[in-house]
Coordinates of C-alpha atoms in Angstrom, one line a residue:
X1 CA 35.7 -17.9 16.8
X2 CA 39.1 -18.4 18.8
X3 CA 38.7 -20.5 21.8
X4 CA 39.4 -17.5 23.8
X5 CA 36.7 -15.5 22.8
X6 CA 34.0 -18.6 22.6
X7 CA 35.2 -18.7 26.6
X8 CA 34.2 -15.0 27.0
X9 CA 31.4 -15.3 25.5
X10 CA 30.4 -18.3 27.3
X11 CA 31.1 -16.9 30.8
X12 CA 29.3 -13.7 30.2
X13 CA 26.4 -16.1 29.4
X14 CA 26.8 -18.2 32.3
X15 CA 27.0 -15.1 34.9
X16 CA 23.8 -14.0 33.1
X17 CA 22.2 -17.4 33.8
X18 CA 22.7 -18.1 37.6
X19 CA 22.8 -14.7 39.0
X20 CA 20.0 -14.5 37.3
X21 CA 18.1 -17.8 37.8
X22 CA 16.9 -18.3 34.2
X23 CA 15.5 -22.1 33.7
X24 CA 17.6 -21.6 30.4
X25 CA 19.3 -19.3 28.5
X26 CA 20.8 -19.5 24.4
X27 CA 22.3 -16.8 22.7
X28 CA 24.4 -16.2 19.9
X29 CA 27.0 -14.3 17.7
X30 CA 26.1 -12.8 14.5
X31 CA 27.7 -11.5 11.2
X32 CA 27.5 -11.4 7.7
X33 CA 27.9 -15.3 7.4
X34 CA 25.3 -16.0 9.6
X35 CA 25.9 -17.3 13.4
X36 CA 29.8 -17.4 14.4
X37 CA 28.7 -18.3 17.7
X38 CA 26.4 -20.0 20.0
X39 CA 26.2 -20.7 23.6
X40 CA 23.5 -21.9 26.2
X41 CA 23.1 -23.0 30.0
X42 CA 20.2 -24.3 32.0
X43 CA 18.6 -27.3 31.3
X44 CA 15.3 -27.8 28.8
X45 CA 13.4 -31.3 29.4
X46 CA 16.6 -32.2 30.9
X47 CA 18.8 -31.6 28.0
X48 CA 21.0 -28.4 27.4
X49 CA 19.5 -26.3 24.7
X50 CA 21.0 -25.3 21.2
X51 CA 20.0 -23.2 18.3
X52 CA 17.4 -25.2 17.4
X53 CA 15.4 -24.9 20.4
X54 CA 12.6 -23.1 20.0
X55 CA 11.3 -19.8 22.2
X56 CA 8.8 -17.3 22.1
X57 CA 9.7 -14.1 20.3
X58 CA 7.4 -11.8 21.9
X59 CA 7.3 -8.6 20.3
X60 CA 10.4 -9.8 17.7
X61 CA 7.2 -10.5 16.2
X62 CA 6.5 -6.9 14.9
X63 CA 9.6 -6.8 12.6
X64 CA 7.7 -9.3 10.6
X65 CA 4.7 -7.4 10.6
X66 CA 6.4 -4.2 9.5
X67 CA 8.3 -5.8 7.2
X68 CA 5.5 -7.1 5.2
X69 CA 3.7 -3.1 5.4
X70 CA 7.1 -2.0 4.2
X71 CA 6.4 -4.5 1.1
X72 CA 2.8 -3.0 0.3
X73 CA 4.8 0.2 0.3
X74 CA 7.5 -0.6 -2.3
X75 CA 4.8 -2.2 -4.4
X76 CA 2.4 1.0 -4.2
X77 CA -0.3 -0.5 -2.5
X78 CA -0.4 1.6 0.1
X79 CA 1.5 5.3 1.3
X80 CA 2.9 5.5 5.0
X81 CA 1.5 8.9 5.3
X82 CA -2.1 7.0 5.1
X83 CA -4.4 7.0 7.3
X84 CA -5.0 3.6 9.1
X85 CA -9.0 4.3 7.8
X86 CA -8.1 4.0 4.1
X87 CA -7.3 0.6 5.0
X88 CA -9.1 -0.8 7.6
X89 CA -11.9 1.9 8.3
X90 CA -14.1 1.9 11.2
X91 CA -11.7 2.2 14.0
X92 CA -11.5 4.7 16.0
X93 CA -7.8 5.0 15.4
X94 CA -8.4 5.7 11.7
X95 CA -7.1 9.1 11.4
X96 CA -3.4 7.7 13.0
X97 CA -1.0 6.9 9.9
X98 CA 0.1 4.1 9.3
X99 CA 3.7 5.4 9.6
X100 CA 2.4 6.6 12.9
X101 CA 1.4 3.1 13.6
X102 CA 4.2 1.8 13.1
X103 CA 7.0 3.6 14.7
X104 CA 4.5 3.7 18.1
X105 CA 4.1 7.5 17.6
X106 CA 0.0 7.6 17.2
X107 CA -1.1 8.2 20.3
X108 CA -2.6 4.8 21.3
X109 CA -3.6 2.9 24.5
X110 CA -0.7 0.3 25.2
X111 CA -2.3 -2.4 25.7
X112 CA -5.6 -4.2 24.5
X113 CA -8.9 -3.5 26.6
X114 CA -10.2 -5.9 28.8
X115 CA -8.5 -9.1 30.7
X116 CA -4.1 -9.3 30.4
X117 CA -4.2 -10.4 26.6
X118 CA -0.7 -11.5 26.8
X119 CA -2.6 -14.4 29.3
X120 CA -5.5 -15.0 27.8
X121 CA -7.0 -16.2 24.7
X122 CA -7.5 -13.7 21.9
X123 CA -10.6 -12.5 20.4
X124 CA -11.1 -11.7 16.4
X125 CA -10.4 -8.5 15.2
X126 CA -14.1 -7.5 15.2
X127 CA -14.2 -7.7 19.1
X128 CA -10.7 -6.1 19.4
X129 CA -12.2 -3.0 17.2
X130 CA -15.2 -3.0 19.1
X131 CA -13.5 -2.5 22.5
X132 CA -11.5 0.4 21.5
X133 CA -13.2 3.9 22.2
X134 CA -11.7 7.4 22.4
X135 CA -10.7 7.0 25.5
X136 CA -7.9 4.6 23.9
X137 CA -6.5 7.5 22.1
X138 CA -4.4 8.1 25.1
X139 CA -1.8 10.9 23.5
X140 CA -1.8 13.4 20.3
X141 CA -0.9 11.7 17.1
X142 CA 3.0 12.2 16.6
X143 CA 3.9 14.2 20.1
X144 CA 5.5 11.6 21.8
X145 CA 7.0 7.9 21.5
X146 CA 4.4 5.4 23.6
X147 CA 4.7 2.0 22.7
X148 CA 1.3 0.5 21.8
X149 CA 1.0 -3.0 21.0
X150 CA -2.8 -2.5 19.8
X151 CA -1.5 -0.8 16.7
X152 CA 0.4 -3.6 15.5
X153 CA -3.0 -5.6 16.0
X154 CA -4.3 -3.1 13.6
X155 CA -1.1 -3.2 11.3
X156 CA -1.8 -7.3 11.5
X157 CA -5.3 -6.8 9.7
X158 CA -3.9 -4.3 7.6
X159 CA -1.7 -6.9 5.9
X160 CA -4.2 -9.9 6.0
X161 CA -7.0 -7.3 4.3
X162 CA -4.2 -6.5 1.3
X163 CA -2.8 -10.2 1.2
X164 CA -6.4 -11.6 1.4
X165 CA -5.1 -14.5 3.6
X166 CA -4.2 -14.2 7.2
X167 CA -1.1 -12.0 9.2
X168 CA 0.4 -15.7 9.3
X169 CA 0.1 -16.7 6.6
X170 CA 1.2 -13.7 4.9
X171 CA 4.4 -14.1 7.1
X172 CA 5.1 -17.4 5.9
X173 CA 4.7 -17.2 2.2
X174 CA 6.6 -13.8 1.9
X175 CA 9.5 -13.4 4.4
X176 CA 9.6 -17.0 6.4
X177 CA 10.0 -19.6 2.9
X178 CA 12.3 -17.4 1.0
X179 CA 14.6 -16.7 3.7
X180 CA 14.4 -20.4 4.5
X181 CA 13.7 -20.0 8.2
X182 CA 11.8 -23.5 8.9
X183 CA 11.5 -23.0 13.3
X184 CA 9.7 -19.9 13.0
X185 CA 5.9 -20.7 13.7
X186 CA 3.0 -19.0 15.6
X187 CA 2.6 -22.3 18.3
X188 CA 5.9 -24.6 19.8
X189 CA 7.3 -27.3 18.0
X190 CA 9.7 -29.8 19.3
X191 CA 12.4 -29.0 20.4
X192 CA 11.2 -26.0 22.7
X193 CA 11.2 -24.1 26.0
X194 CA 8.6 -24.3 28.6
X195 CA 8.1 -20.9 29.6
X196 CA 7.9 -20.2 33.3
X197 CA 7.8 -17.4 36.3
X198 CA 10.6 -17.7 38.7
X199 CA 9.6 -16.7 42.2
X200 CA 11.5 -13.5 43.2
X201 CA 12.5 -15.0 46.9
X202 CA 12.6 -18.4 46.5
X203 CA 14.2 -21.1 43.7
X204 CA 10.9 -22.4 42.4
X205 CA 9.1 -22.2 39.3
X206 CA 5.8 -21.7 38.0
X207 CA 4.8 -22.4 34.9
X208 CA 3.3 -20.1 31.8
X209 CA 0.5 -19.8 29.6
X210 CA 0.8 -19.3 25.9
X211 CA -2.3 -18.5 24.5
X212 CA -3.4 -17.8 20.9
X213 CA -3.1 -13.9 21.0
X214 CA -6.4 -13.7 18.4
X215 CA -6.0 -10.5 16.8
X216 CA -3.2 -9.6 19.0
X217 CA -1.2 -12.2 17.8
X218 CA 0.9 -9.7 15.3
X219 CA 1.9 -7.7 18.4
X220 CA 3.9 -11.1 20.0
X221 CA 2.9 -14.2 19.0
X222 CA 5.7 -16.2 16.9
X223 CA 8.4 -18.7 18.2
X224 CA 11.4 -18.7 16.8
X225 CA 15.1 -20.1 17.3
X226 CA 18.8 -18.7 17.3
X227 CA 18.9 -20.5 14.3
X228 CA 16.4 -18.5 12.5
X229 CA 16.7 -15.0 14.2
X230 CA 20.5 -15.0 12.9
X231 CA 19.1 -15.4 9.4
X232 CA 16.5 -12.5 10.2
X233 CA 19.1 -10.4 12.1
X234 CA 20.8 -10.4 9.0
X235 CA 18.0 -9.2 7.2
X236 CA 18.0 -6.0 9.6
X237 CA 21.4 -5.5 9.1
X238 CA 20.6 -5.2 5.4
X239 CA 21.1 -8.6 4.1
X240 CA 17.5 -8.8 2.7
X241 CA 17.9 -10.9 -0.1
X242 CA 15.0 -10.9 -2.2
X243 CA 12.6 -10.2 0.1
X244 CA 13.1 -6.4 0.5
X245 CA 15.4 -3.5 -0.9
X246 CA 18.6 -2.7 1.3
X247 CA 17.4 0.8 0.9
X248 CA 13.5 -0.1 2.5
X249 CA 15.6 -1.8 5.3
X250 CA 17.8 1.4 5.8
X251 CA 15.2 3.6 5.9
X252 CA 13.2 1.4 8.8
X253 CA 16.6 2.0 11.2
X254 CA 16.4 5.4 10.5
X255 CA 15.0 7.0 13.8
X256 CA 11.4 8.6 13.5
X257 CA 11.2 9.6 17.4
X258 CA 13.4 9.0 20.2
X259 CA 13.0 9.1 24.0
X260 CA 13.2 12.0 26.0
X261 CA 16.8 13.4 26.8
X262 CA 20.0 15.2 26.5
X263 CA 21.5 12.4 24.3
X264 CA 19.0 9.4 23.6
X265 CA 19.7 6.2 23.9
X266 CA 16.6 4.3 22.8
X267 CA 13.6 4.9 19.9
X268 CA 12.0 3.9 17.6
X269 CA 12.5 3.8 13.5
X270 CA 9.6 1.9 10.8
X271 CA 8.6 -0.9 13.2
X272 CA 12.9 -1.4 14.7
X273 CA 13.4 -0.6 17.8
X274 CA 17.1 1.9 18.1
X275 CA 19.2 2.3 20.9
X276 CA 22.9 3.6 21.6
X277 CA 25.0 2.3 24.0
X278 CA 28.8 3.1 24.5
X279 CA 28.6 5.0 20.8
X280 CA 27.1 1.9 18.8
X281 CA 23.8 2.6 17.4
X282 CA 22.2 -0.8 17.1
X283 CA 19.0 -1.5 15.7
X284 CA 16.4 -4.6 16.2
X285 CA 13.9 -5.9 18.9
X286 CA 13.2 -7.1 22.1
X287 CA 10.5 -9.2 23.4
X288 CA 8.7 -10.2 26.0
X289 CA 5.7 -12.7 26.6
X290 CA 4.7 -14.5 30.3
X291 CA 7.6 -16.9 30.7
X292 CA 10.0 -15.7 27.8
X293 CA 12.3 -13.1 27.2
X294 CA 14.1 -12.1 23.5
X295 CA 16.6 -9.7 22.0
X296 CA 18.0 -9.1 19.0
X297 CA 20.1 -6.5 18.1
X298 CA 22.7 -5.4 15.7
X299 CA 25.0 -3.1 15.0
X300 CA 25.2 -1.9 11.4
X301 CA 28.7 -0.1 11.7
X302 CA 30.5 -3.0 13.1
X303 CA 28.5 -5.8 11.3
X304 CA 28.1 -7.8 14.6
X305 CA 24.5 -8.8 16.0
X306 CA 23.8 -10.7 19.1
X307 CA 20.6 -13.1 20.2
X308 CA 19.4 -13.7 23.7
X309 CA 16.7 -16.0 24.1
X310 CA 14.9 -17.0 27.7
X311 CA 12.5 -19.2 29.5
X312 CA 11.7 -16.5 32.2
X313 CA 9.0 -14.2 32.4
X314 CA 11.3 -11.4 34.3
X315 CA 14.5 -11.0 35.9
X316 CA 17.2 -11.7 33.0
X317 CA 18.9 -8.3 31.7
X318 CA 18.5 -9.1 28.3
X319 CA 19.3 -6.1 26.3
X320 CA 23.0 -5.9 28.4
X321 CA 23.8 -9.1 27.7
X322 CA 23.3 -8.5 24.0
X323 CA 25.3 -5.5 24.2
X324 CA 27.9 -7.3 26.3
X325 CA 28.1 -10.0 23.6
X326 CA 29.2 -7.9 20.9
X327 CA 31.6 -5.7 23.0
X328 CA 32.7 -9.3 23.6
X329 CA 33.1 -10.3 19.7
X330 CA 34.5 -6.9 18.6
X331 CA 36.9 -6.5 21.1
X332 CA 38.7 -9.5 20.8
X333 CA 37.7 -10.4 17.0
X334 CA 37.5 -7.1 15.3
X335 CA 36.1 -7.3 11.5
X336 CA 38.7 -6.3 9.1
X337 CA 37.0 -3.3 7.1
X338 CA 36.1 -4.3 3.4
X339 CA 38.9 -4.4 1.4
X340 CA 39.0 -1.4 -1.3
X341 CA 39.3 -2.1 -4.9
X342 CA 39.4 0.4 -7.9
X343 CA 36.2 0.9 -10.0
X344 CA 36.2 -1.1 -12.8
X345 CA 33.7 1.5 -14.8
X346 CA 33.2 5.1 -14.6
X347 CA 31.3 7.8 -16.4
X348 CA 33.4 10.2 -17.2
X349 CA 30.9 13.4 -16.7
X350 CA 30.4 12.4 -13.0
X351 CA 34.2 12.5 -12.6
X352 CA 34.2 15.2 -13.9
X353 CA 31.9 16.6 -11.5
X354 CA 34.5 16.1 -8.3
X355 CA 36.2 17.8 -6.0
X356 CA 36.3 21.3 -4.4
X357 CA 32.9 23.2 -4.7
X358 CA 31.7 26.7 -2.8
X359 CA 28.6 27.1 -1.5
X360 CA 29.2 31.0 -1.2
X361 CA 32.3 30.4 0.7
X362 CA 32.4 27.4 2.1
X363 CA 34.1 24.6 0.7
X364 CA 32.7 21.7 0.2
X365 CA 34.5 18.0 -1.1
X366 CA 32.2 16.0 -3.9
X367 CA 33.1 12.6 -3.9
X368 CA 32.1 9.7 -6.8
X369 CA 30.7 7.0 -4.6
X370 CA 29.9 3.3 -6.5
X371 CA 26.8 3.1 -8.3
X372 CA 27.0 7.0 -9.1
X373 CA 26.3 7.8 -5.5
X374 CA 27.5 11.2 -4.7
X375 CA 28.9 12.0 -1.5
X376 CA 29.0 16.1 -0.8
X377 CA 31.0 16.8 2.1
X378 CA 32.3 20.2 3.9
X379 CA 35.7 21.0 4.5
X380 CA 35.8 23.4 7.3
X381 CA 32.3 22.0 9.1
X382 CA 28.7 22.2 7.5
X383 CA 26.3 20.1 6.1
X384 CA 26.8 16.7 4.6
X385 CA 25.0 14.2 2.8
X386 CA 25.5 11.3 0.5
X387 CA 22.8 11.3 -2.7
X388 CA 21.4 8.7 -4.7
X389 CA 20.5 8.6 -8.3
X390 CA 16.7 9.5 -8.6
X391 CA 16.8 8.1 -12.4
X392 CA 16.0 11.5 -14.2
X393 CA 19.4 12.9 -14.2
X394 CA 18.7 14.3 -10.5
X395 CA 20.0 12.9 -7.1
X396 CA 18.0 12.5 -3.8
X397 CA 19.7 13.6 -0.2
X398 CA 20.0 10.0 2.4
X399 CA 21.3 12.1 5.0
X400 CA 20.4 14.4 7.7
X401 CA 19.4 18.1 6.6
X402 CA 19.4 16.9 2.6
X403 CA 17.5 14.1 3.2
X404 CA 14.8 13.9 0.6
X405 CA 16.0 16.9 -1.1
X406 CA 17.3 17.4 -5.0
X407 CA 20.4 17.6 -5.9
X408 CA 21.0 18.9 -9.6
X409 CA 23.7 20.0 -12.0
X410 CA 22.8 22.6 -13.7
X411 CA 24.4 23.6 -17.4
X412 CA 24.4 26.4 -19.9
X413 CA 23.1 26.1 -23.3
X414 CA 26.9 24.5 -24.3
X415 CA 26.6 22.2 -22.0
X416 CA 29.1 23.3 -19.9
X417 CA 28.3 22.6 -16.3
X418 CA 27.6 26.4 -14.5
X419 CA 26.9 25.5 -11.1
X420 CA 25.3 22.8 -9.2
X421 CA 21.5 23.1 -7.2
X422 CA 20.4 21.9 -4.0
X423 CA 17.3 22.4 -2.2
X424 CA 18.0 26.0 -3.9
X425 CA 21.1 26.5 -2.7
X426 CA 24.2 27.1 -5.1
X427 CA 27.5 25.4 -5.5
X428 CA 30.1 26.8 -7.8
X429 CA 33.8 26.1 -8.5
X430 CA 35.1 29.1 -7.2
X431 CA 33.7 31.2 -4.1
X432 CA 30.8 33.1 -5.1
X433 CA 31.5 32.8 -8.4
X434 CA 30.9 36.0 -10.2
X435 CA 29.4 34.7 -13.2
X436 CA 26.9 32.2 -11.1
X437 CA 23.6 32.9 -10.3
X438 CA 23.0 34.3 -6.7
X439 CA 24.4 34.5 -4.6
X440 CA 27.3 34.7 -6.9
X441 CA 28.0 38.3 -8.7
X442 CA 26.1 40.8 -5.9
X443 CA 28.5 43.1 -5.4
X444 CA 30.1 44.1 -8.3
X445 CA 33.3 45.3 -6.7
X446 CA 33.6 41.3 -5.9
X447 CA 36.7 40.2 -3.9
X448 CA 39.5 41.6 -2.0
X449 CA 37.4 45.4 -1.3
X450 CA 37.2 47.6 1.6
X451 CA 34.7 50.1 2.8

């Protein structure tokens, strides 16, 4: 980036760090070529950190793990609308879905029975299950967003039960090796942060524990570096490689429930956590573990991202320095948009199929999109939605009030396209179109009478 924007960058780091007092601080710059940008301040083992140095995650953590239930889905081993029971019965959480599960809509007690898991050694999943009673069912299933960390313990042996090895493993082996991200492990490796408490009235330290988390662990266990996250920020942004469809990925920033208010500004999508701020909608993770702190966010619209990674247990405003960050990088390096270029191929029914169309009397715009996407959208205000092919001549809704619903084109006995169907409702080429099925052709005075 220009040395006028690294210097931004840099200072809105630094401020971070000493008003602050983080022990050390690294965050980073992302877009679609990976990290553009790194900075750090603070001192670890005596030595200014860099993307290589390793932190704890936290709950970054749970992107994996929802990740890897997003996989059983595409490969039909499992349906979000499940219940948790089909899966891993005995719980007394089995009736929640799994969808419920993982967008932190189920109803669940926050946190684990028992002593402060996040500072004390983990038990096996047996003892975790046994702890939990109704009591721990803290909220109807689907009323309400309430984070619960124990459902991603749950999610954790959901995976290891399908994979038939552990959550880790299963992490490893399917997201962390093909995506090449080698500093990514469940216990520090040199290089790495100590994490530590900073005492709120004096400049003195105290240092952390980091624990094996037991059957916790998929709720915040993993270290990771800017390194890595940038490849796996990527990867949220849509960049999936082969590890999952763009369209799985989409369809976990999509919001499933949002906090209470006039106009939210944080949720929760398939395991993401969504927030707005200053009209971006930015989708990722925070985290948070005794002595670390960890955000990662992007923003899909802009195709900037931003890391923040911390040795301090509290303190350090971690999600507005992320924000900042990108401000930072878009503001002074906007992204051009992506050059447009002609289609090179195009079937010559679904040009045909373009332009004005009435739904009654509405108009409405159809658009050709690539990849025979079609993009239906009103002229004078109304309902819009892009559709995909389904593969049977039909076209699924991606958007707001048509998501999930059919679009098709219907045709007489000719051939001759008549009108076109969605969800039931009728689109002709001219406004209420006599000759159309209703609600074309009621009155049979048609246009332009007066009673």
């Amino acid at each position: 980036m220009l040395p006028s924007t690294e210097l931004a960058l840099l200072r809105r780091v630094a401020h971070e760090q000493a008003t602050c007092r983080a022990p050390s601080l690294v965050a980073a710059v992302v877009r679609e070529g990976g990290l553009v940008w790194s900075g750090a301040r603070g001192r670890v083992d005596g030595e200014v950190p860099g993307p290589d140095t390793q932190y704890r995650i936290g709950s970054i953590t749970k992107t994996f793990i929802a990740v890897l239930v997003m996989r059983l889905r595409d490969e039909g081993k499992l349906d979000l609308n499940d219940p948790l029971d089909k899966h891993v019965p005995g719980t007394v959480m089995g009736d929640r879905t799994l969808a419920q599960l993982l967008s932190h809509t189920g109803g669940l007690t926050a946190e684990s029975p028992g002593v402060w898991w996040e500072r004390s050694p983990g038990s096996d999943w047996a003892a975790l299950q046994a702890s939990l009673g109704p009591e721990h069912l803290v909220l109807r299933a689907g009323s309400k967003l309430h984070y619960s960390n124990v459902g991603y313990g749950a999610l954790g042996e959901l995976v290891s039960r399908h994979r038939g090895v552990s959550w880790l493993e299963a992490v490893n082996r399917e997201l962390l090796v093909p995506l090449e991200m080698t500093r990514t492990t469940p216990h520090p490796e040199a290089p790495h942060a100590l994490g530590w408490a900073v005492h709120p009235h004096a400049d003195v330290l105290l240092p952390e524990p980091a624990p094996d988390a037991g059957a916790m662990a998929p709720a915040g266990q993993l270290w990771s570096t800017l390194n890595d996250l940038a490849r796996w920020l990527r990867l949220i942004a849509g960049d999936t490689g082969d590890v999952l469809h763009p369209d799985t990925m989409a369809e976990m920033r999509a919001p499933v429930m949002v906090d209470d208010g006039d106009h939210w500004t944080g949720g929760f999508g398939l395991g993401l956590q969504l927030v707005r701020d200053s009209g971006r909608r930015l989708a990722g993770h925070t985290g948070s573990m005794p002595g670390f702190l960890a955000c990662a966010l992007t923003d899909t619209s802009s195709g900037t991202g931003s890391l923040v990674l911390t040795n301090a247990t509290s303190g350090v405003g971690i999600m507005g320095l992320s924000y900042d960050l990108m401000k930072i990088a878009d503001e002074q390096e906007p992204q051009l948009p992506t050059e447009w270029a002609p289609a090179t191929v195009v079937n010559q029914d679904l040009l045909d199929l373009t332009g004005v169309w009435y739904w009654g009397a509405a108009p409405f715009q159809l658009r050709l999109l690539d990849q025979a996407w079609l993009d239906l959208v009103p002229i004078q205000g109304g309902r819009a939605s892009r559709f995909k092919p389904a593969g049977d001549g039909t076209w699924t809704g991606l958007d707001a009030y048509y998501a999930g619903e059919t679009l098709k084109v219907v045709r007489d006995a000719n051939g001759e396209v008549t009108h076109i169907d969605l969800a039931t409702f009728v689109f002709t080429r001219r406004p209420y179109e006599p000759a159309g099925p209703i609600p074309g052709g009621v009155d049979p005075h048609g246009w332009g009478t007066r009673r």
